[in-house]
XYZ file of C-alpha atoms in Angstrom:
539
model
C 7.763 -40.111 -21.366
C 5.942 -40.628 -17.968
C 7.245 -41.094 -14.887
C 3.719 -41.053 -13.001
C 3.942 -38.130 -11.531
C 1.393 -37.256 -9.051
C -0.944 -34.160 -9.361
C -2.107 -32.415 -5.711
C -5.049 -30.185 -6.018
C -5.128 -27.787 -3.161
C -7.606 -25.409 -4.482
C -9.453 -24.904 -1.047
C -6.460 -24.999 1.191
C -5.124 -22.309 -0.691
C -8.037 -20.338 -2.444
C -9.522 -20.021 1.518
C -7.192 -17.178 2.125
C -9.446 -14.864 -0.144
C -12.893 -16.538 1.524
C -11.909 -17.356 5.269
C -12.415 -20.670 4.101
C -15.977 -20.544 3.792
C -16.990 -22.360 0.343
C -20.514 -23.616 -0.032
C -20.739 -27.433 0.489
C -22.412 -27.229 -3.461
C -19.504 -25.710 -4.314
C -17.237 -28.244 -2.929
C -19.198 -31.460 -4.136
C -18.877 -30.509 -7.922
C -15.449 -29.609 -7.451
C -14.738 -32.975 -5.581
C -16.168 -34.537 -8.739
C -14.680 -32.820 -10.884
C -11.280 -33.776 -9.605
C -12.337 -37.480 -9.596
C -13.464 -37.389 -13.412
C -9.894 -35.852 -13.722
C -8.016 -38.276 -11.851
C -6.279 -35.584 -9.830
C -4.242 -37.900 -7.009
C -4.704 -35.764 -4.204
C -6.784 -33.613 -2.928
C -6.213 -31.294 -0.253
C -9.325 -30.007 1.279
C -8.578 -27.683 3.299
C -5.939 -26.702 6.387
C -6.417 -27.897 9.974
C -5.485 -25.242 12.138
C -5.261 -25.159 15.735
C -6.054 -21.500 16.603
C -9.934 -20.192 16.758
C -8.851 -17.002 15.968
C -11.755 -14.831 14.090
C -14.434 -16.559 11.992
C -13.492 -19.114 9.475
C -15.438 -21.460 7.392
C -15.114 -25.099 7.822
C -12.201 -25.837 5.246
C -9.939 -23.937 7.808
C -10.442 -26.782 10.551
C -11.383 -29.827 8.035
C -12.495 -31.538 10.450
C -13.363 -35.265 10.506
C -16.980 -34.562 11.293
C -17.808 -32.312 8.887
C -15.960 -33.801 6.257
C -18.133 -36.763 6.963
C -20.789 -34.985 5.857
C -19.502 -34.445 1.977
C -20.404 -36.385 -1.239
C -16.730 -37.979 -1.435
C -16.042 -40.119 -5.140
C -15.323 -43.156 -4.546
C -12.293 -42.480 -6.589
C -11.032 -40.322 -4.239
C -11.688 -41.422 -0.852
C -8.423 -42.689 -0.183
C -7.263 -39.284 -1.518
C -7.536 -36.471 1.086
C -5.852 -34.664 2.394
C -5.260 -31.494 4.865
C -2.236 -28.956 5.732
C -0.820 -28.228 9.099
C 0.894 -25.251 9.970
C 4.530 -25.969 11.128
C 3.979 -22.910 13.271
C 1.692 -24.663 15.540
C 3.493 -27.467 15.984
C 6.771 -26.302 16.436
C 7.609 -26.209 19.901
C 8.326 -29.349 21.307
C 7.148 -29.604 24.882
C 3.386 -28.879 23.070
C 3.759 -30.706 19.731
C 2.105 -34.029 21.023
C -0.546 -32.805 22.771
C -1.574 -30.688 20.085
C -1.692 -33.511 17.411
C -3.305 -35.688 19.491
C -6.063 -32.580 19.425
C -6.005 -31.919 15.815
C -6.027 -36.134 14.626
C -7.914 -39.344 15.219
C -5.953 -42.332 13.904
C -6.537 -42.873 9.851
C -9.146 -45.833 10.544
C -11.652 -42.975 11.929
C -10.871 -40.809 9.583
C -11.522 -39.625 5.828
C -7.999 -38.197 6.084
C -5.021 -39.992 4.437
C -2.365 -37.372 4.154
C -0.893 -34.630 6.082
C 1.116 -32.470 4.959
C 3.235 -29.967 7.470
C 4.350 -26.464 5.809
C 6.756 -24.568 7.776
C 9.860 -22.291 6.784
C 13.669 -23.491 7.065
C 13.594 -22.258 10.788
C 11.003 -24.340 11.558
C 11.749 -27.611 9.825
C 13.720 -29.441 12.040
C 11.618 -28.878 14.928
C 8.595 -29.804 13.023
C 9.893 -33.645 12.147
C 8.990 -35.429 15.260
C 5.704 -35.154 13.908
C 6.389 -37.086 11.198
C 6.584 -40.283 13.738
C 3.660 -39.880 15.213
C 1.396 -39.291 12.179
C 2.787 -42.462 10.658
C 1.818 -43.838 14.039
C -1.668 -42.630 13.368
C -1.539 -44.509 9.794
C -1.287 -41.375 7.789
C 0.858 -40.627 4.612
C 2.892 -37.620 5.693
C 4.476 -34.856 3.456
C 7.060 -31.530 4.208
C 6.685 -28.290 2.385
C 9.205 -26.429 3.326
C 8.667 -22.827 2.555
C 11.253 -19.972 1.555
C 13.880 -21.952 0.643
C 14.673 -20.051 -2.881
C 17.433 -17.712 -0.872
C 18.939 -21.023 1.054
C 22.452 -21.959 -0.309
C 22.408 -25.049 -1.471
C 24.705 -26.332 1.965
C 22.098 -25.538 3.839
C 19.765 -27.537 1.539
C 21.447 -30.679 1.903
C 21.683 -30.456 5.630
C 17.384 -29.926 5.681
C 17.277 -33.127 3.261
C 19.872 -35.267 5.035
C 17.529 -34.418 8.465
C 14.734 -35.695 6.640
C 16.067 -38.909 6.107
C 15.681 -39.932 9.705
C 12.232 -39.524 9.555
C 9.441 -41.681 7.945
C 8.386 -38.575 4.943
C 6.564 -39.672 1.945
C 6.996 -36.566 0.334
C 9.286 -33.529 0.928
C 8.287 -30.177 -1.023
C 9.659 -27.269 -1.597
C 7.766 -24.067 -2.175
C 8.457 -20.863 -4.072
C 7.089 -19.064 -1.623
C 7.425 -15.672 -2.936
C 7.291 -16.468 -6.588
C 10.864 -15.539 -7.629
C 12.048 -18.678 -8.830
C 13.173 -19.267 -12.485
C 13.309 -23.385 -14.176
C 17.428 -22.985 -13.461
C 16.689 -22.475 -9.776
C 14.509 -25.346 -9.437
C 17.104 -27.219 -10.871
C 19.872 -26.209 -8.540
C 17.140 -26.670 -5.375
C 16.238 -30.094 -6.420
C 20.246 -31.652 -7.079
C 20.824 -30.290 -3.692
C 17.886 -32.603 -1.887
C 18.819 -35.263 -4.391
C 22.511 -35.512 -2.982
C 21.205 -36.448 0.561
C 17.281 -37.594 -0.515
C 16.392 -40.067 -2.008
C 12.566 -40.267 -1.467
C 9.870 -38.147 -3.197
C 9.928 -34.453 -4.106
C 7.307 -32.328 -4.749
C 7.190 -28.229 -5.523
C 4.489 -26.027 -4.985
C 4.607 -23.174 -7.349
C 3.469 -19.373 -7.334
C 2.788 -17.521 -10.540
C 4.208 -13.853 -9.586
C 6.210 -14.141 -13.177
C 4.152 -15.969 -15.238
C 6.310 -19.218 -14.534
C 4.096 -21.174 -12.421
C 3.714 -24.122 -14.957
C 6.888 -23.601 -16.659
C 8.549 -24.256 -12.972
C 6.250 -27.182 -12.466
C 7.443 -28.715 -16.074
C 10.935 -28.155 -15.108
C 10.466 -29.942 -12.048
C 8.891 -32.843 -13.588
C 12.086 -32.933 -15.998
C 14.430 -33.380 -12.795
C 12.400 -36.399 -11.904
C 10.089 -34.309 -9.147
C 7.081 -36.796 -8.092
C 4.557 -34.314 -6.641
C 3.030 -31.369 -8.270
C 0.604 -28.887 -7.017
C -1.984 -26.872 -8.470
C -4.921 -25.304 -7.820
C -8.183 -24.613 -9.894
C -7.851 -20.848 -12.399
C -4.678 -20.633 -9.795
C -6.755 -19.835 -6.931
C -4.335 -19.181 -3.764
C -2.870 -16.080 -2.169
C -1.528 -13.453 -4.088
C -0.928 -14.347 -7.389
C -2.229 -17.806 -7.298
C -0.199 -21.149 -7.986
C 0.068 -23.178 -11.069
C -3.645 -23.689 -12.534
C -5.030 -26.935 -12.695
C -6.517 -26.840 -16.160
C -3.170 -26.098 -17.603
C -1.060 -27.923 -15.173
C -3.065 -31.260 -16.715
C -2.670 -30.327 -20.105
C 1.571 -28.807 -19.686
C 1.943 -32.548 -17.920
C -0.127 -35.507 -19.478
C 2.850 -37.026 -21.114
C 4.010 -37.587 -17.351
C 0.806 -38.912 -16.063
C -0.348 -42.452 -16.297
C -4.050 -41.698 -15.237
C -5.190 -38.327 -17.316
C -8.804 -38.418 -16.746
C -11.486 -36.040 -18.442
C -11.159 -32.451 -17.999
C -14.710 -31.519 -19.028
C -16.030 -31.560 -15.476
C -13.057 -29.392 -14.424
C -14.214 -26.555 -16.893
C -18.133 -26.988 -16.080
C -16.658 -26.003 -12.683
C -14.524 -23.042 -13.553
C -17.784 -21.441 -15.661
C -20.142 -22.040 -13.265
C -18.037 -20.969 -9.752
C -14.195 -20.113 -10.477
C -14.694 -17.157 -13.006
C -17.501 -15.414 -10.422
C -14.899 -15.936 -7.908
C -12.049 -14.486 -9.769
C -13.998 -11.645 -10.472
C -14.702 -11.051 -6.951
C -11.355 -11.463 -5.612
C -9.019 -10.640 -8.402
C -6.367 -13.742 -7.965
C -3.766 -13.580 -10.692
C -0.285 -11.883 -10.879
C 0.335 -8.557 -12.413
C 3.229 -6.237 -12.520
C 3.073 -5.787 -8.987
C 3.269 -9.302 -7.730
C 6.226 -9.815 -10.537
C 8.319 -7.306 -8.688
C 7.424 -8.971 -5.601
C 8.752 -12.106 -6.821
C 11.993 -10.298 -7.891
C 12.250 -8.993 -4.635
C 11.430 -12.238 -2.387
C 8.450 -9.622 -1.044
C 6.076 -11.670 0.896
C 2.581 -11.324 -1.657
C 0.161 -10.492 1.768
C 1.423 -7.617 1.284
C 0.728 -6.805 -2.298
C -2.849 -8.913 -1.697
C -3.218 -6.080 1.188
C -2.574 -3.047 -0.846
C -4.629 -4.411 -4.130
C -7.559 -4.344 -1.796
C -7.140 -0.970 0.640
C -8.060 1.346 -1.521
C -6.147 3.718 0.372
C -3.400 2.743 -2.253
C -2.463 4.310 -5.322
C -0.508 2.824 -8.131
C 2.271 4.975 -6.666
C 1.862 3.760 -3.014
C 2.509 0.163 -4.164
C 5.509 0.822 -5.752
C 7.291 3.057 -3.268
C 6.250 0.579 -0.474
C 7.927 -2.377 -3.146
C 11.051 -0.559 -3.004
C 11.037 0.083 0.385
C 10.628 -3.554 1.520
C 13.180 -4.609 -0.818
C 15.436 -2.525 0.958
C 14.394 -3.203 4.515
C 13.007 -6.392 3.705
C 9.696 -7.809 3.267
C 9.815 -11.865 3.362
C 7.605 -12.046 6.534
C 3.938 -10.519 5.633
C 2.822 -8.180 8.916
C 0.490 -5.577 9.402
C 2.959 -2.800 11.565
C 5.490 -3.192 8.700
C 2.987 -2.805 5.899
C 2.304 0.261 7.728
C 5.613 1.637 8.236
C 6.354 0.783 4.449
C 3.019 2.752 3.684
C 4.648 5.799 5.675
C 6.967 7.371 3.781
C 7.892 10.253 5.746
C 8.315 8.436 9.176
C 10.648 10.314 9.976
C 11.033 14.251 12.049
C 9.391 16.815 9.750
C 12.100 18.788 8.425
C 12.027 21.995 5.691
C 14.156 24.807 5.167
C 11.703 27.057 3.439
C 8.937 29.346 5.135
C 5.893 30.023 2.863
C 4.826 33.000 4.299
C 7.777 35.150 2.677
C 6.205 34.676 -0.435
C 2.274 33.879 0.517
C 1.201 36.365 3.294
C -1.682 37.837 3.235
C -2.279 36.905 -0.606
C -4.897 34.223 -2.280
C -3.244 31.490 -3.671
C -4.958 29.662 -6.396
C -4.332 25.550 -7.041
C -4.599 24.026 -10.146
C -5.285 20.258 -10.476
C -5.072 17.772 -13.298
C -8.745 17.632 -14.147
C -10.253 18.099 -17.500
C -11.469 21.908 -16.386
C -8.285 23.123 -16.089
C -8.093 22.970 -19.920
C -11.305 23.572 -21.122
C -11.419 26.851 -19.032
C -7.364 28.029 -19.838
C -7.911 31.000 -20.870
C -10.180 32.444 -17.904
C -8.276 31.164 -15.551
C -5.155 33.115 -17.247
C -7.101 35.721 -17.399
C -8.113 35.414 -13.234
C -4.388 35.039 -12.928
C -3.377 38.564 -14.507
C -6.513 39.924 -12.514
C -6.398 38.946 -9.253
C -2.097 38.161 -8.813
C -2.456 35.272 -6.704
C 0.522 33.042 -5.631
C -0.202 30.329 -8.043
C 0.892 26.199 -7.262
C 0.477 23.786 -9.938
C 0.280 20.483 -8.607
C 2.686 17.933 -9.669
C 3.243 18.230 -13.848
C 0.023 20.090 -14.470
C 0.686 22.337 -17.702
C -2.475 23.258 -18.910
C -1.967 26.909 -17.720
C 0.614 28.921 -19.238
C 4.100 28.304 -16.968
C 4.802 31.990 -17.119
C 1.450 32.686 -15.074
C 2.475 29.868 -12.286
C 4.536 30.885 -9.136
C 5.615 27.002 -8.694
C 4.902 23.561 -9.185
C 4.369 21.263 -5.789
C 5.160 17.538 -5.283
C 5.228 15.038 -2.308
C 5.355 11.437 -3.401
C 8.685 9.847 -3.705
C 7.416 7.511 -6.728
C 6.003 10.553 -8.310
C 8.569 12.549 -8.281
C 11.143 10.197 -9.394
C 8.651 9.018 -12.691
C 8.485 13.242 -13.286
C 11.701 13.975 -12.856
C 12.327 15.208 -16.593
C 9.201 16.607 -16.586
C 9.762 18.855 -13.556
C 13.309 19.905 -14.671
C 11.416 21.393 -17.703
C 10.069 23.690 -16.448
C 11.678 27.566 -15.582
C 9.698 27.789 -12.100
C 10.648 26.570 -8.847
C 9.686 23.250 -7.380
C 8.206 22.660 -3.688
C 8.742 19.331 -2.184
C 9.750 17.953 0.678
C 13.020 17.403 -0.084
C 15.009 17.263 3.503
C 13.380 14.239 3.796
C 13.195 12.490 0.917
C 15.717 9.278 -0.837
C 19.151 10.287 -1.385
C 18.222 9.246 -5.083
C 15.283 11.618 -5.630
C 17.093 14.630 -4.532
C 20.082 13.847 -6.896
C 17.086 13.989 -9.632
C 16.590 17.673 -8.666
C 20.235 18.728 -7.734
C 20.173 21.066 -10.377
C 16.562 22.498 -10.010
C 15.201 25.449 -7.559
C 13.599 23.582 -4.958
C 11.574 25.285 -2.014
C 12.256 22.707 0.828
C 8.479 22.475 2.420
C 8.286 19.268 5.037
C 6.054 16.924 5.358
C 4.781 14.887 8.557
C 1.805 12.396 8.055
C -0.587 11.819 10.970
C -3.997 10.521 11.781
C -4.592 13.237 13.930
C -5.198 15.306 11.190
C -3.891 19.183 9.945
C -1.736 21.201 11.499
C 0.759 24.041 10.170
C 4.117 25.167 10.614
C 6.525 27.344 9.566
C 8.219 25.157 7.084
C 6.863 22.286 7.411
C 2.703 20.782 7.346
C 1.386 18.118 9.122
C -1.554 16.339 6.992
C -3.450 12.567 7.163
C -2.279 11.438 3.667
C 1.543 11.910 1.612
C -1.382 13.194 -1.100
C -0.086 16.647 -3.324
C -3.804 18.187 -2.635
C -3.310 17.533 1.204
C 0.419 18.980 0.934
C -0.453 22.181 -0.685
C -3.259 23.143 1.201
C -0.551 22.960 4.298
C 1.961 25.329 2.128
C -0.782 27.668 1.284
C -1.991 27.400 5.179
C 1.269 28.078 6.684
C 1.997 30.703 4.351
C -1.010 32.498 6.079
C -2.761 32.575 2.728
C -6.197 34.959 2.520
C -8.282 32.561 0.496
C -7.114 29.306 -1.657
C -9.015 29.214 -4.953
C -9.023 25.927 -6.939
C -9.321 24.970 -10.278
C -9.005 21.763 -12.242
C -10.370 19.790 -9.056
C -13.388 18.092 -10.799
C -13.536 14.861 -9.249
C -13.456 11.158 -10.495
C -16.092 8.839 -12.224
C -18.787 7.875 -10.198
C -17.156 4.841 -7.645
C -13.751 5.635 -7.535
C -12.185 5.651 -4.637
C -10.339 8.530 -5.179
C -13.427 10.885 -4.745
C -13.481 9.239 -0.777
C -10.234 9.953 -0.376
C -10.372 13.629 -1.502
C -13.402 14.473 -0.095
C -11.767 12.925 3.197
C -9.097 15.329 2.845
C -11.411 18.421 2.265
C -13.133 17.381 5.133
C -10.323 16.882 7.444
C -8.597 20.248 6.343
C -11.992 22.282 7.125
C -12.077 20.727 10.582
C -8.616 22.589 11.261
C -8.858 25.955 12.973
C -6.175 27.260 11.184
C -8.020 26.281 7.516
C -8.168 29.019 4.835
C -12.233 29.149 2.588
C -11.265 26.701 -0.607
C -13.212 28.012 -3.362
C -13.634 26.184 -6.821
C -13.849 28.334 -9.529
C -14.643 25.487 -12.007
C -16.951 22.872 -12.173
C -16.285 19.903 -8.779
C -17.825 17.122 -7.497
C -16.694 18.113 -4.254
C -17.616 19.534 -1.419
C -16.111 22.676 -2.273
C -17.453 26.107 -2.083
C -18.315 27.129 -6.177
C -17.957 30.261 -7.868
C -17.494 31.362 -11.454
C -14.059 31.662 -12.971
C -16.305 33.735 -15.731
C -17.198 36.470 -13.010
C -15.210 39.668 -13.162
C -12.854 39.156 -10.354
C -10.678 42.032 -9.266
């Protein structure tokens, strides 16, 4: 069955995006030998970027000098490689002079191939480098990044470019993991009709079809396949070395011995999975779907100033506006959901002036202590606000329910419309498609503006530092010049969760405002919340 395909490991080219590219040189020996005793073809060692922007370790510059300095196999010193960022190398009037910075010629260096990634934009500008690497005595390759969404015209006019140009290999990347076998099908036959040289695909594993994508590749007479050890890479990770080996031996002339290659993953690659979590999940599936750059996921997974919630509002809000390019400013634009004026129709303080209002949360107390707090509700008469779906308390005892997060509100939609008591949400400014959820439902219209400069209050509308229900209905109770705000049901998270920091940060930030009513817990908290007794004879 083989057509000797050849296998590129690119485990610390890719993997460096979780590590800066710092790997100890131990590390990288055994893993070097390891890919020898496999008979991997090529190695890719690392990227060789132009920029010194911010530390990175030595596998982000690969340098001839220090890679000099490694144990290299025998077996694989003819087998190195780096990555060059078409980015850098894009503009004509510099592209020389920078090559001539980042390369010696081959004889002085333990460099053979280079391979130039850039996106469809890019490409064309990129090729002149081709000529002069060759010059240089390199092997030079193409990966040629987001081309799942090119039709396949457009294909055929990047391969039939190529063809004036001295390419050993031209890949094509699934850059945001969408692709399914029948699209790599339909990518390659459009290179094949105008290119006639090697292919090769690198493959991302948002849906659990990293391999699968690689096989199918291999079946349409694709040359090059990469891979990188337990799929370390950015995001979800790529196609994973020890199965990539195993899916393809019946293509491979050389197989070599695997054992080395698991040593490795027990003794380094689990510890640094652990640590930095490569691997898809649902998330990076519907970023796949969505052709959603996976920085951004990677971001989020690791802020944990994200909820569950957060990711998926700010998934369907880049698949609307569009989220192939990974950048900071849009993450954070995504992350706001209310960017827009503050806006409400309803004014709190007909109903709240001059009364206590009493929260209830979601925690455990809230039940365990029902029937006092019913009891403190017929005693005292305070303007009651369950937040979210909360129904531990009796409904007939609570005022209203409150709710701020688009996701949330959509996923309790049934819930909410269960319930006889009005709703307060922000719902001027929310998706046309949330407030067709509610069209039949007494809503209070209470808006919402989120700001790092902390609380402030309005007549219908609060501004707060997080689109967090807590943080929203302390600014209802605040603007309905409330007397006191008791709280129940606020008992705080395990020990380490970051949701305690982000609670407390709230309490904190709310108690700072001159405007900010005493919050009193009447059950049990880890907070920093004033505690009394919801057993106490209140009157």
């Amino acid at each position: 069955m083989h057509n000797n395909i050849k296998l590129l490991d690119c485990t610390l080219r890719d993997g460096g995006y979780y590590n800066n590219w710092d790997f100890e040189k131990k590390l990288v020996e055994d893993y070097l030998f390891a890919m020898d005793a496999l008979k991997i073809d090529f190695v890719e060692i690392g990227f060789r970027f132009y920029e010194n922007d911010g530390f990175k370790g030595a596998y982000a510059y690969s340098t001839d000098d220090y890679l000099k300095t490694l144990s290299v196999p025998e077996g694989l010193k003819n087998k190195l490689g780096v990555m060059v960022n078409g980015s850098d190398i894009s503009n004509p009037k510099t592209q020389t002079d920078i090559l001539e910075q980042l390369f010696n010629h081959k004889s002085e260096s333990p460099i053979t191939l280079v391979r130039i990634a850039c996106h469809v934009k890019a490409f064309i500008d990129c090729l002149p480098a081709a000529k002069w690497l060759k010059q240089k005595g390199y092997m030079v390759g193409f990966n040629i990044m987001q081309i799942a969404d090119c039709p396949s015209n457009e294909i055929k006019n990047l391969a039939k470019a190529s063809n004036k140009y001295p390419i050993d290999v031209l890949y094509f990347a699934d850059s945001m993991g969408g692709m399914n076998p029948s699209d790599v099908t339909i990518i390659t036959k459009a290179f094949r009709e105008e290119w006639s040289g090697d292919i090769g695909i690198h493959t991302h594993d948002n849906k659990c079809q990293a391999i699968s994508n690689s096989l199918e590749a291999v079946k349409n007479n694709i040359k090059w396949v990469d891979s990188t050890v337990t799929g370390m890479g950015r995001g979800p990770g790529n196609a994973q070395t020890e199965f990539a080996v195993l899916a393809l031996k019946d293509y491979r002339l050389n197989r070599g011995n695997p054992t080395k290659l698991f040593e490795l993953i027990q003794k380094y690659f689990k510890k640094l999975k652990d640590k930095y979590s490569w691997g898809t999940n649902p998330f990076y599936y519907l970023a796949g779907e969505y052709s959603i750059h996976p920085t951004f996921i990677q971001e989020m997974l690791n802020d944990n100033r994200y909820s569950e919630e957060d990711v998926v509002a700010i998934i369907e809000y880049l698949k609307i506006y569009g989220g192939k390019k990974f950048s900071y400013s849009a993450l954070e634009n995504a992350r706001n959901f209310y960017s827009n004026k503050a806006k409400g129709t309803w004014d709190p303080r007909n109903m709240i002036e001059s009364k206590k209002v009493l929260i209830i949360g979601s925690g455990p107390s809230a039940k365990k202590y029902q029937k006092e707090i019913e009891n403190f509700i017929r005693t005292t008469n305070p303007f009651v606000i369950a937040l979210n779906t909360q129904s531990n308390i009796n409904e007939e005892l609570i005022d209203a329910h409150s709710a701020c997060h688009p996701v949330r509100l959509l996923a309790d939609s049934k819930e909410h419309l269960k319930y006889p008591n009005p709703l307060i949400i922000p719902k001027s400014m929310l998706p046309n498609d949330v407030k067709l959820e509610f069209k039949n439902k007494e809503i209070y219209d209470y808006g919402i503006e989120i700001s790092n400069k902390g609380f402030d209050f309005y007549s219908n509308y609060g501004r707060i530092p997080f689109s967090l229900v807590m943080a929203y209905t302390f600014a209802i109770a605040t603007s309905g010049k409330a007397s006191l705000i008791y709280m129940v049901g606020f008992d705080g998270y395990d020990d380490g969760d970051p949701r305690n920091k982000e609670s407390e940060m709230i309490i904190s930030e709310y108690n700072k405002s001159k405007k900010a009513v005493e919050l009193i817990s009447l059950t049990p908290t880890k907070y920093s919340l004033r505690q009394q007794s919801i057993f106490f004879k209140y009157r």
